[in-house]
Coordinates of C-alpha atoms and ligand atoms in Angstrom, one line a residue:
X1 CA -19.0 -4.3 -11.8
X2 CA -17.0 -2.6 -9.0
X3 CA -13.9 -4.8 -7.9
X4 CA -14.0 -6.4 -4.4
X5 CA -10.8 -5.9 -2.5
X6 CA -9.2 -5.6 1.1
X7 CA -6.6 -3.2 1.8
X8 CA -3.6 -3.9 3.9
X9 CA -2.0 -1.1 4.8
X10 CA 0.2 0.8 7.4
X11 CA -0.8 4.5 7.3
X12 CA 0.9 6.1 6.4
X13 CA 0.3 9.7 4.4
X14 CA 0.6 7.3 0.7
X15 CA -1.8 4.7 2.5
X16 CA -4.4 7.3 3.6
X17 CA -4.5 8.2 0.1
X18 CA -4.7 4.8 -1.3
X19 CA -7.7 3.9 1.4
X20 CA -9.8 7.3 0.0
X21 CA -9.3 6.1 -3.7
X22 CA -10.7 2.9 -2.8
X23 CA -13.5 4.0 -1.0
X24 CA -14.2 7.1 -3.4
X25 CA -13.9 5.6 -6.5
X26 CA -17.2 3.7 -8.0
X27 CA -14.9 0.7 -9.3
X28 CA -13.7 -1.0 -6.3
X29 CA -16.0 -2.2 -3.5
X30 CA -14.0 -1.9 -0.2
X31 CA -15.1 -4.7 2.1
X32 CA -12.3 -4.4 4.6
X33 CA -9.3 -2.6 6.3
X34 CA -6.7 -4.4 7.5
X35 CA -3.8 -3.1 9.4
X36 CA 0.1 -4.1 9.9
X37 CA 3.4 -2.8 11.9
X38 CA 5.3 -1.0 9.5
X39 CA 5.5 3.0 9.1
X40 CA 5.1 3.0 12.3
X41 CA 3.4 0.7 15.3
X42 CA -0.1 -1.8 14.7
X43 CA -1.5 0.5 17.3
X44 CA -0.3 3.9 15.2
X45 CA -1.7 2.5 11.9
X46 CA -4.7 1.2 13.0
X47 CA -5.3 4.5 14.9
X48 CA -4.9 5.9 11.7
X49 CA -7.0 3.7 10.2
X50 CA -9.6 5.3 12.0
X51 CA -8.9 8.5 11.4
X52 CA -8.9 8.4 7.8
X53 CA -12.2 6.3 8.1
X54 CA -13.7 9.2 10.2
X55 CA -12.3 12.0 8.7
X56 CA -13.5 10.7 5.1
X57 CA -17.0 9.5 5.8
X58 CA -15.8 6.1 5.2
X59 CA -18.4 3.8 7.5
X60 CA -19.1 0.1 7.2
X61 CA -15.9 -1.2 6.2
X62 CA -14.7 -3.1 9.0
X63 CA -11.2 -2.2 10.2
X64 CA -8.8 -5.1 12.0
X65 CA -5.8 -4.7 13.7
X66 CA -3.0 -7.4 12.4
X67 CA 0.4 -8.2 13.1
X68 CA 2.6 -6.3 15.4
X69 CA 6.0 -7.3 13.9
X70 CA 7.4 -8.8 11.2
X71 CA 8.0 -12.7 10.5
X72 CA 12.0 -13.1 11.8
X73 CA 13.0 -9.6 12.1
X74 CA 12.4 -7.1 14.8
X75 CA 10.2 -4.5 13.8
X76 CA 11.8 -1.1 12.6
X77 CA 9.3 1.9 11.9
X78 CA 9.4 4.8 9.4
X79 CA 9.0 7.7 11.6
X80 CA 11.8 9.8 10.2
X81 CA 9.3 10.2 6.5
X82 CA 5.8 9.6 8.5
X83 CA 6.3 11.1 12.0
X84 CA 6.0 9.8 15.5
X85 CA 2.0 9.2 14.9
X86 CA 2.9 7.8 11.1
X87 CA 0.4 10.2 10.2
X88 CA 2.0 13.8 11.1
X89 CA 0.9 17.3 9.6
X90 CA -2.7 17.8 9.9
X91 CA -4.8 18.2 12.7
X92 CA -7.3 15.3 12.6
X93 CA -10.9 14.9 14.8
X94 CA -11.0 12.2 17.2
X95 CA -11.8 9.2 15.6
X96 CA -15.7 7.6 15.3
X97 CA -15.1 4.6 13.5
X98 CA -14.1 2.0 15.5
X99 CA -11.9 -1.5 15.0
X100 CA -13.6 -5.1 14.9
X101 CA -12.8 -7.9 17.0
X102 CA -10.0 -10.2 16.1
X103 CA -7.4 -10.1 14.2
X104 CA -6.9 -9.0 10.8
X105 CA -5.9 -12.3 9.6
X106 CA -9.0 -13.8 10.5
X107 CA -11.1 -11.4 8.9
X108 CA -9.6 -11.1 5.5
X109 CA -9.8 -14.9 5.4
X110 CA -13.3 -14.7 6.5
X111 CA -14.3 -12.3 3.8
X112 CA -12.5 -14.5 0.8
X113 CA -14.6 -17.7 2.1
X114 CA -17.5 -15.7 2.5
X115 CA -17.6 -13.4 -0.5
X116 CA -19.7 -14.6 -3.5
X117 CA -17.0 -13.9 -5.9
X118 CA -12.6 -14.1 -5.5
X119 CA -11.2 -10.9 -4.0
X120 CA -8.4 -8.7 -4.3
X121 CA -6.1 -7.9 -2.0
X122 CA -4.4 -5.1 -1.9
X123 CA -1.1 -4.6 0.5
X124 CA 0.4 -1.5 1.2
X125 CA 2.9 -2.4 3.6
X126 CA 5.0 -4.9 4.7
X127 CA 3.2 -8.2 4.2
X128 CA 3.1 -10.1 6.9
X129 CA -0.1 -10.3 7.4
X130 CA -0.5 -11.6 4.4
X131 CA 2.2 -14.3 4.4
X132 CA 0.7 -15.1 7.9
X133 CA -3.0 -15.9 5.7
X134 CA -1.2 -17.8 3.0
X135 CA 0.6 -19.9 5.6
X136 CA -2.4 -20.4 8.5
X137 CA -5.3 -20.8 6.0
X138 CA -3.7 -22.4 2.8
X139 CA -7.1 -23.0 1.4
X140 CA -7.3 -19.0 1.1
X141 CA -6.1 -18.6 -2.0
X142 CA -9.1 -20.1 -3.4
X143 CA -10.6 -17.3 -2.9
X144 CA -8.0 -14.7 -3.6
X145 CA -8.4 -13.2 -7.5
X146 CA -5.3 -11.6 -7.2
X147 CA -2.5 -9.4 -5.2
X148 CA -1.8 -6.0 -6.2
X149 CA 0.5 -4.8 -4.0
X150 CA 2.7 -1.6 -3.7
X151 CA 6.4 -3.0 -2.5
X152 CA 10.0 -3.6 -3.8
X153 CA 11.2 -1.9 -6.9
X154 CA 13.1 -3.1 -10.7
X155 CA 15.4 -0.7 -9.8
X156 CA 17.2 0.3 -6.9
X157 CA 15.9 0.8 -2.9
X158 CA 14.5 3.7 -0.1
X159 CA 15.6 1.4 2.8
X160 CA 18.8 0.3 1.7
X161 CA 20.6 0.7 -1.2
X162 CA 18.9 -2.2 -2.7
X163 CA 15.7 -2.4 -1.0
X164 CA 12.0 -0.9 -0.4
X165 CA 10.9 -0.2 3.0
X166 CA 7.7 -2.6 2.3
X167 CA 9.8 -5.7 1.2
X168 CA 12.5 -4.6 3.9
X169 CA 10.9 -4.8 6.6
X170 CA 9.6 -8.1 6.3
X171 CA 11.6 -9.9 3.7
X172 CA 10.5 -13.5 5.0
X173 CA 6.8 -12.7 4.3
X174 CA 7.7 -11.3 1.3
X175 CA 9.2 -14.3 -0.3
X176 CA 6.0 -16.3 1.0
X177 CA 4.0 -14.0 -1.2
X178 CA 6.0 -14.0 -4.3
X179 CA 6.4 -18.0 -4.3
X180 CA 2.9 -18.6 -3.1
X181 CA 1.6 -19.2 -6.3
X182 CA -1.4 -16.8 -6.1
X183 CA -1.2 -14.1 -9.2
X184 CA 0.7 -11.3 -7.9
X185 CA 1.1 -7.7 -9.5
X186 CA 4.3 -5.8 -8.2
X187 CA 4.1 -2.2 -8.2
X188 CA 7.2 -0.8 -6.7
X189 CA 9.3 2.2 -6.9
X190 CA 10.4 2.5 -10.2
X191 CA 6.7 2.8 -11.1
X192 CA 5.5 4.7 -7.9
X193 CA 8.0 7.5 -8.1
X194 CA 6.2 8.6 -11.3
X195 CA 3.1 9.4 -9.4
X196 CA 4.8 13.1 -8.0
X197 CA 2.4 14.6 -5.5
X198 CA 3.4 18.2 -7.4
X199 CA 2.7 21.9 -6.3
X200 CA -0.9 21.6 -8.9
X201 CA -1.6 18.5 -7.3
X202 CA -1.7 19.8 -3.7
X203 CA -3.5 23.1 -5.5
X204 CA -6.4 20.9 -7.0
X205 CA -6.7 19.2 -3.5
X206 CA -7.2 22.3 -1.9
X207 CA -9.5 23.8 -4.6
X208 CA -12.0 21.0 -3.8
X209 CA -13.1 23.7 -1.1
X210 CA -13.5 20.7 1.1
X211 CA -12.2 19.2 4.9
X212 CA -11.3 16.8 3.4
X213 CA -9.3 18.2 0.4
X214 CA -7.6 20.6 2.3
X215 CA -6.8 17.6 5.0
X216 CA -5.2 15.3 1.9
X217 CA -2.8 19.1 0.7
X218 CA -1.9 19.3 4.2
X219 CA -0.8 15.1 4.2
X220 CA 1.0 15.7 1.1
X221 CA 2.9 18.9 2.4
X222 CA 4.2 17.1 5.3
X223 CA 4.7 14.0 3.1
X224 CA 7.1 16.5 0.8
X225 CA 9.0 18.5 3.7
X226 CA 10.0 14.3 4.5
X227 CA 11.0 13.1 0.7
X228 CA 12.7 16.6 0.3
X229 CA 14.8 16.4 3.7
X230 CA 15.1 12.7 3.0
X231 CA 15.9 12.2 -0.5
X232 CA 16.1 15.8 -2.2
X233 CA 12.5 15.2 -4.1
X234 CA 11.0 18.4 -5.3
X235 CA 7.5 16.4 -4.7
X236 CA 6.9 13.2 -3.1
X237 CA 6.1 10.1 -4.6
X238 CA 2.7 8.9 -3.8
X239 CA 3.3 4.9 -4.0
X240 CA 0.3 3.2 -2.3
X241 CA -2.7 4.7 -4.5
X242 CA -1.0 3.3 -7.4
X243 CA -1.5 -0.4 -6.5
X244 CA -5.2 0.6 -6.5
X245 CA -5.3 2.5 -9.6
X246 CA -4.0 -0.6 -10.8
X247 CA -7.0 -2.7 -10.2
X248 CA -9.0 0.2 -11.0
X249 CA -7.9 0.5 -14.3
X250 CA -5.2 -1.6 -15.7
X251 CA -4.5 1.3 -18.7
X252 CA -3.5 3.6 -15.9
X253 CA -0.4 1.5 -14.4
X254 CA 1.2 -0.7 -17.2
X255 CA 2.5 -4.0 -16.5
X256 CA 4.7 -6.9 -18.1
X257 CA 5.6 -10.1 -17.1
X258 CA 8.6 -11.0 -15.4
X259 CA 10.1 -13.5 -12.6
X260 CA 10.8 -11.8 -9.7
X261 CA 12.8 -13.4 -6.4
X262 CA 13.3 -11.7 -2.8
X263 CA 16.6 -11.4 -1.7
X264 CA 17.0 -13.2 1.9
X265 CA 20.7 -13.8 2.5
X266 CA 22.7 -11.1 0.9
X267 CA 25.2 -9.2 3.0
X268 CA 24.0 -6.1 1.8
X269 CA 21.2 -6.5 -0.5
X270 CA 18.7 -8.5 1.8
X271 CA 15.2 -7.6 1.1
X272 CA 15.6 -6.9 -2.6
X273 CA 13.7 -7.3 -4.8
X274 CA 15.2 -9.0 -8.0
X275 CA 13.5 -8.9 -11.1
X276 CA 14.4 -10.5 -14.3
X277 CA 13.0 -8.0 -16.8
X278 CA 14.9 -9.6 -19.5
X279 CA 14.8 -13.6 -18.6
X280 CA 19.0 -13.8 -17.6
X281 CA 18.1 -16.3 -14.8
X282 CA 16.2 -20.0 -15.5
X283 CA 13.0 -19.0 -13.2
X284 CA 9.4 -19.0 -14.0
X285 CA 7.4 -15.8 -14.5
X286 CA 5.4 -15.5 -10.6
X287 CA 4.4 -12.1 -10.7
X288 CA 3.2 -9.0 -13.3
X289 CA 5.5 -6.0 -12.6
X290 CA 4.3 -2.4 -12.9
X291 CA 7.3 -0.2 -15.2
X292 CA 5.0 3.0 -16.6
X293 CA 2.2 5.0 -15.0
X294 CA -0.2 7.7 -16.9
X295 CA 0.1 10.1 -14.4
X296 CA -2.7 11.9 -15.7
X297 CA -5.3 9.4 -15.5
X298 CA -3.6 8.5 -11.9
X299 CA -4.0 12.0 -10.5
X300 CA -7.6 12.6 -12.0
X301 CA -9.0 9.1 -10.1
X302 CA -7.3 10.1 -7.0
X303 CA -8.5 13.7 -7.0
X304 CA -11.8 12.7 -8.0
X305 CA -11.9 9.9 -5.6
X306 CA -11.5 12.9 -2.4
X307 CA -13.8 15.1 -4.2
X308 CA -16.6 12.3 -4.1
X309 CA -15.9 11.4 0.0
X310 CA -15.5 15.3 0.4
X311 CA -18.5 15.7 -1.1
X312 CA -20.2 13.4 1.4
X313 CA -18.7 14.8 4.5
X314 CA -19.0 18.6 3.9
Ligands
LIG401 O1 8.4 2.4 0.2 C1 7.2 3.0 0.2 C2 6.2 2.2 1.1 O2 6.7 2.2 2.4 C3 4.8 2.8 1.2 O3 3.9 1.8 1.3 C4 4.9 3.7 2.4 O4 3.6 3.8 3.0 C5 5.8 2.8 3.3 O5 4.9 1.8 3.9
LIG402 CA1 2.3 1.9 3.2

């Protein structure tokens, strides 16, 4: 039986990617989009949003705008790797699919009150939107099977030394999520930064002989020229598509269990994530953690997940 889940997300080239493999593969069933400030403005990512929707065929999943900046913090956007649009490179068509009314919040906690069966959420971004659900609806997380979310890292940071741009940016929501109590799954950068968007990745893209495929080589190549001026990668790491082949199939992104606290106070590790892999500190496991991918099995859901929506739309 397909997976229910809601993606939150801030497209994003990694989040366009992650919202195709939900919507092309045949075991999740995508009932909403939800959008936050992160790469770049609520207004850019829900744009996005719509492009991605339009350009991919996607129709009848309801997109909703959410919140425009973070808990406590100002907001601070990521348009040196995205772009001034968060979505730069390719040239898209105007978008057709629209937004719903109301905000983003209220929708996802609509849907898990609604739905016969508990959902999964899936964030992409920084999660205040989701803190903002835990905290305004605490009777939510009945209906909330689990959160796979794509943020922080066992290892070191892309923000800050210490941190991931998802946790960073909104560390307060963050530490709502990871003490809420609802079963989280972390999968951060250590994990992510095996999913390399290679040279035969972006060849197998374009060989679908689709819009669409061709659209997703010319995300990735812009993604690259960012993560190679950035960071000196020789491909870019495609994080959010992993938190969804995650609840696709947990054999693709392996997990163990480990406590895992946000950092809120330090001078210069704020927004870290720290996780006790090997039980040092008295706390109790609150989260799965993500430490090895089979990038194989990754690439061939993600490719074949563009092929199906290309498919579609050609
Ligand atoms: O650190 C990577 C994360 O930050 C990804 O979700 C990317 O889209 C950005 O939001
Ligand atoms: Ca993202």
């Amino acid at each position: 039986m397909p997976v229910p889940i809601i993606i939150d997300c801030d497209p994003g080239h990694d989040d366009a990617l992650a919202i195709m493999l939900a919507a092309g593969d045949p075991a999740i069933d995508l009932l909403a989009i939800t959008t936050v400030a992160g790469n770049q403005t609520v207004e850019k990512t829900t744009f996005n949003a719509r492009r991605v929707c339009t350009v991919a065929g996607i129709t009848g999943v309801p997109i909703a705008a959410g919140c425009a900046r973070p808990l406590v913090q100002p907001l601070r956007v990521a348009d040196d790797v995205h772009g001034d649009s968060g979505m730069d490179g390719p040239r898209f068509p105007d978008p057709t699919v629209g937004t719903v009314p109301g905000h983003a919040v209220d929708l996802m906690y609509r849907i898990l009150t609604e739905h016969p069966e508990p959902v999964t959420l899936v964030p992409t971004a920084p999660l205040t939107n989701i803190a903002l659900l835990l905290t305004r609806y605490p009777d939510a997380a009945a209906g909330i099977h689990e959160i796979v979310l794509m943020g922080g890292s066992t290892e070191r940071g892309n923000k800050t030394p210490a941190a991931e741009f998802n946790i960073f940016i909104d560390p307060e929501a963050a530490d709502i999520v990871f003490r809420s109590g609802v079963p989280v799954t972390m999968c951060g950068l250590n994990v992510t930064h095996q999913a390399l968007a290679t040279p035969d990745v972006l060849a197998r893209l374009d060989g679908l002989g689709t819009e669409l495929g061709g659209i997703c080589a010319q995300l990735m190549t812009y993604f690259a020229s960012a993560y190679k001026r950035l960071w000196g990668f020789e491909a870019p790491p495609l994080h959010d598509p992993v938190a969804v082949a995650r609840v696709i199939d947990p054999a693709i992104v392996r997990c163990v269990d480990a406590s895992v606290a946000v950092e809120l106070h330090g001078q210069f590790t704020r927004g870290a994530t720290v996780v006790d892999l090997h039980r040092y500190l008295d706390r109790p496991v609150n989260a799965r953690v993500a430490v090895e991918l089979d990038a194989g099995l990754f690439w061939d859901r993600v490719i074949g997940a563009v092929e199906r929506l290309g498919a579609r739309t050609t």
